[in-house]
Amino acid sequence: MTVVEERAGVAETESARRAMIDSQLRVSGVNDPAILAAFLAVPREDFVPEARRAVAYADRAVALGDGEVLSPALTYGQMLTAAEPTADDSVLVIGNPGGYLAALAEKLAGTVTLVAAGGDWAKAGEYSLVLVDGAIEAVPAALAGVVTAEGRVVGGMVERGVTRLALGRKVAGSLAMTVLAEADFAPLAAFAAPRKWSF
């Protein structure tokens, strides 16, 4: 690839990133300047396989292979808007793959730690903000253990087969979850509800 071709490619992806912000985020109520600046600064195409880079900025989820999915930019914008991260926050991102969301959060929060949904996140310590990169079907009791006393959890929840954005607050040692809006999350197998036996 020549220098000219490389520059043209960079200009093209920067243009796609700006179009994503203007046509997907702003028009849907994601307008916080710091959040939009984070989306502008983080190249979404770096978090998808080479073969999927052409659709990195499409207004939909991007399949990454092995059952992994990168949620639409709007989903992450809705999450960060609800979470209201600040420089004082210590953030835990739980998810597969989670890297894009963690990179966005790093532009907004004090510290960010990324763990896989199927990993040992329950022993990760305590965080003022937990971002779950996917939808939870059953909220595990252990999730409250990684949230500080005044902390919050933002992620997806599956209700009757529909994924929704939810905000959780720690109250008396437990998480109280509030559904905010429908959102496009991929369900996380590690947070699936136990299957009930039936005939």
Short mmCIF file of C-alpha atoms in Angstrom, two decimals, residues 1-160:
data_model
loop_
_atom_site.label_atom_id
_atom_site.label_comp_id
_atom_site.label_asym_id
_atom_site.label_seq_id
_atom_site.Cartn_x
_atom_site.Cartn_y
_atom_site.Cartn_z
CA MET A 1 0.00 0.00 0.00
CA THR A 2 1.37 3.39 -0.96
CA VAL A 3 1.42 6.41 1.36
CA VAL A 4 -1.30 8.04 -0.77
CA GLU A 5 -3.53 4.94 -0.52
CA GLU A 6 -2.94 4.74 3.23
CA ARG A 7 -3.89 8.42 3.69
CA ALA A 8 -7.00 7.93 1.56
CA GLY A 9 -7.99 4.94 3.71
CA VAL A 10 -7.52 6.93 6.92
CA ALA A 11 -9.57 9.82 5.53
CA GLU A 12 -12.31 7.41 4.47
CA THR A 13 -12.61 5.80 7.91
CA GLU A 14 -12.51 9.19 9.66
CA SER A 15 -15.32 10.33 7.38
CA ALA A 16 -17.30 7.16 8.19
CA ARG A 17 -16.74 7.77 11.91
CA ARG A 18 -18.06 11.34 11.66
CA ALA A 19 -21.05 10.13 9.63
CA MET A 20 -21.78 7.52 12.34
CA ILE A 21 -21.76 10.25 14.98
CA ASP A 22 -23.99 12.59 12.98
CA SER A 23 -26.45 10.09 11.51
CA GLN A 24 -26.65 7.41 14.24
CA LEU A 25 -25.76 9.00 17.59
CA ARG A 26 -26.78 12.67 17.53
CA VAL A 27 -30.17 12.03 15.92
CA SER A 28 -30.96 9.40 18.57
CA GLY A 29 -30.25 11.58 21.61
CA VAL A 30 -26.58 10.82 22.22
CA ASN A 31 -25.32 14.40 22.40
CA ASP A 32 -22.91 14.64 25.32
CA PRO A 33 -19.78 16.34 23.89
CA ALA A 34 -17.36 14.12 25.85
CA ILE A 35 -19.09 10.94 24.69
CA LEU A 36 -19.14 12.09 21.07
CA ALA A 37 -15.45 13.02 21.33
CA ALA A 38 -14.72 9.48 22.58
CA PHE A 39 -16.50 7.98 19.56
CA LEU A 40 -14.54 10.28 17.27
CA ALA A 41 -11.22 9.32 18.89
CA VAL A 42 -11.68 5.52 18.91
CA PRO A 43 -11.46 3.79 15.50
CA ARG A 44 -14.30 1.24 15.52
CA GLU A 45 -12.70 -0.61 12.59
CA ASP A 46 -9.79 -1.62 14.86
CA PHE A 47 -12.17 -3.86 16.83
CA VAL A 48 -13.51 -5.98 13.98
CA PRO A 49 -11.78 -8.58 11.80
CA GLU A 50 -10.11 -7.30 8.64
CA ALA A 51 -12.82 -8.89 6.50
CA ARG A 52 -15.57 -6.97 8.40
CA ARG A 53 -13.94 -3.51 8.39
CA ALA A 54 -16.12 -2.32 5.51
CA VAL A 55 -19.22 -2.63 7.74
CA ALA A 56 -17.65 -1.38 10.98
CA TYR A 57 -19.64 1.87 10.84
CA ALA A 58 -22.93 0.42 9.61
CA ASP A 59 -25.94 1.06 11.83
CA ARG A 60 -26.11 -2.52 13.07
CA ALA A 61 -24.26 -5.14 15.07
CA VAL A 62 -21.15 -6.63 13.48
CA ALA A 63 -20.52 -10.37 13.73
CA LEU A 64 -16.95 -11.02 14.84
CA GLY A 65 -16.90 -14.82 14.59
CA ASP A 66 -17.09 -17.56 17.23
CA GLY A 67 -20.49 -16.22 18.29
CA GLU A 68 -19.08 -12.84 19.28
CA VAL A 69 -20.83 -9.62 18.26
CA LEU A 70 -19.87 -5.95 18.31
CA SER A 71 -23.03 -4.03 19.25
CA PRO A 72 -24.15 -1.05 17.16
CA ALA A 73 -22.53 2.28 18.03
CA LEU A 74 -25.93 3.57 19.19
CA THR A 75 -26.11 0.83 21.84
CA TYR A 76 -22.77 1.95 23.26
CA GLY A 77 -23.81 5.59 23.04
CA GLN A 78 -26.99 4.83 24.99
CA MET A 79 -24.98 2.91 27.59
CA LEU A 80 -22.47 5.69 28.14
CA THR A 81 -25.21 8.34 28.26
CA ALA A 82 -27.03 6.37 30.96
CA ALA A 83 -23.79 5.62 32.84
CA GLU A 84 -22.54 9.23 32.90
CA PRO A 85 -18.90 8.20 33.47
CA THR A 86 -16.55 10.74 35.02
CA ALA A 87 -12.81 10.98 35.63
CA ASP A 88 -13.48 9.85 39.21
CA ASP A 89 -14.96 6.53 38.10
CA SER A 90 -13.19 3.21 38.23
CA VAL A 91 -14.85 1.14 35.51
CA LEU A 92 -15.16 -2.59 35.01
CA VAL A 93 -16.22 -3.69 31.51
CA ILE A 94 -17.61 -7.22 31.41
CA GLY A 95 -18.15 -8.71 28.02
CA ASN A 96 -17.17 -10.53 24.92
CA PRO A 97 -15.37 -8.95 23.25
CA GLY A 98 -15.72 -5.68 25.20
CA GLY A 99 -12.61 -4.02 23.77
CA TYR A 100 -14.42 -1.25 21.87
CA LEU A 101 -16.59 -0.33 24.85
CA ALA A 102 -13.54 -0.36 27.13
CA ALA A 103 -11.64 1.91 24.71
CA LEU A 104 -14.56 4.38 24.69
CA ALA A 105 -14.77 4.29 28.49
CA GLU A 106 -11.02 4.97 28.79
CA LYS A 107 -11.63 8.36 27.17
CA LEU A 108 -14.21 9.24 29.84
CA ALA A 109 -13.28 7.56 33.13
CA GLY A 110 -10.35 7.37 35.54
CA THR A 111 -9.44 3.69 35.21
CA VAL A 112 -10.90 0.89 33.09
CA THR A 113 -10.52 -2.87 33.53
CA LEU A 114 -11.79 -5.36 30.93
CA VAL A 115 -12.76 -8.95 31.77
CA ALA A 116 -14.51 -11.63 29.71
CA ALA A 117 -18.10 -12.44 30.61
CA GLY A 118 -17.11 -16.04 31.17
CA GLY A 119 -14.00 -15.03 33.12
CA ASP A 120 -13.41 -14.51 36.81
CA TRP A 121 -15.00 -11.06 36.97
CA ALA A 122 -16.60 -11.78 40.36
CA LYS A 123 -13.12 -11.48 41.94
CA ALA A 124 -12.16 -8.30 40.06
CA GLY A 125 -12.56 -6.01 43.07
CA GLU A 126 -15.02 -3.14 43.46
CA TYR A 127 -15.80 -0.50 40.85
CA SER A 128 -17.95 2.61 40.86
CA LEU A 129 -19.25 1.73 37.38
CA VAL A 130 -19.75 -1.65 35.74
CA LEU A 131 -20.53 -1.77 32.03
CA VAL A 132 -21.87 -5.09 30.75
CA ASP A 133 -21.19 -5.45 27.02
CA GLY A 134 -24.20 -7.60 26.22
CA ALA A 135 -27.58 -8.62 27.58
CA ILE A 136 -28.13 -10.35 30.92
CA GLU A 137 -30.97 -12.83 31.15
CA ALA A 138 -30.48 -13.49 34.87
CA VAL A 139 -28.65 -10.98 37.10
CA PRO A 140 -26.16 -12.97 39.19
CA ALA A 141 -25.98 -12.06 42.89
CA ALA A 142 -22.19 -11.79 42.50
CA LEU A 143 -22.63 -8.73 40.26
CA ALA A 144 -23.53 -6.60 43.30
CA GLY A 145 -20.20 -7.63 44.84
CA VAL A 146 -18.14 -5.82 42.21
CA VAL A 147 -20.05 -2.53 42.59
CA THR A 148 -19.16 0.04 45.26
CA ALA A 149 -21.82 1.19 47.74
CA GLU A 150 -22.87 4.12 45.55
CA GLY A 151 -21.97 2.39 42.29
CA ARG A 152 -23.99 1.64 39.22
CA VAL A 153 -24.29 -1.02 36.52
CA VAL A 154 -25.29 -0.35 32.92
CA GLY A 155 -25.92 -3.02 30.33
CA GLY A 156 -28.57 -4.98 28.53
CA MET A 157 -31.31 -7.12 30.00
CA VAL A 158 -33.38 -9.75 28.27
CA GLU A 159 -37.08 -9.53 29.06
CA ARG A 160 -39.44 -11.94 27.32
#
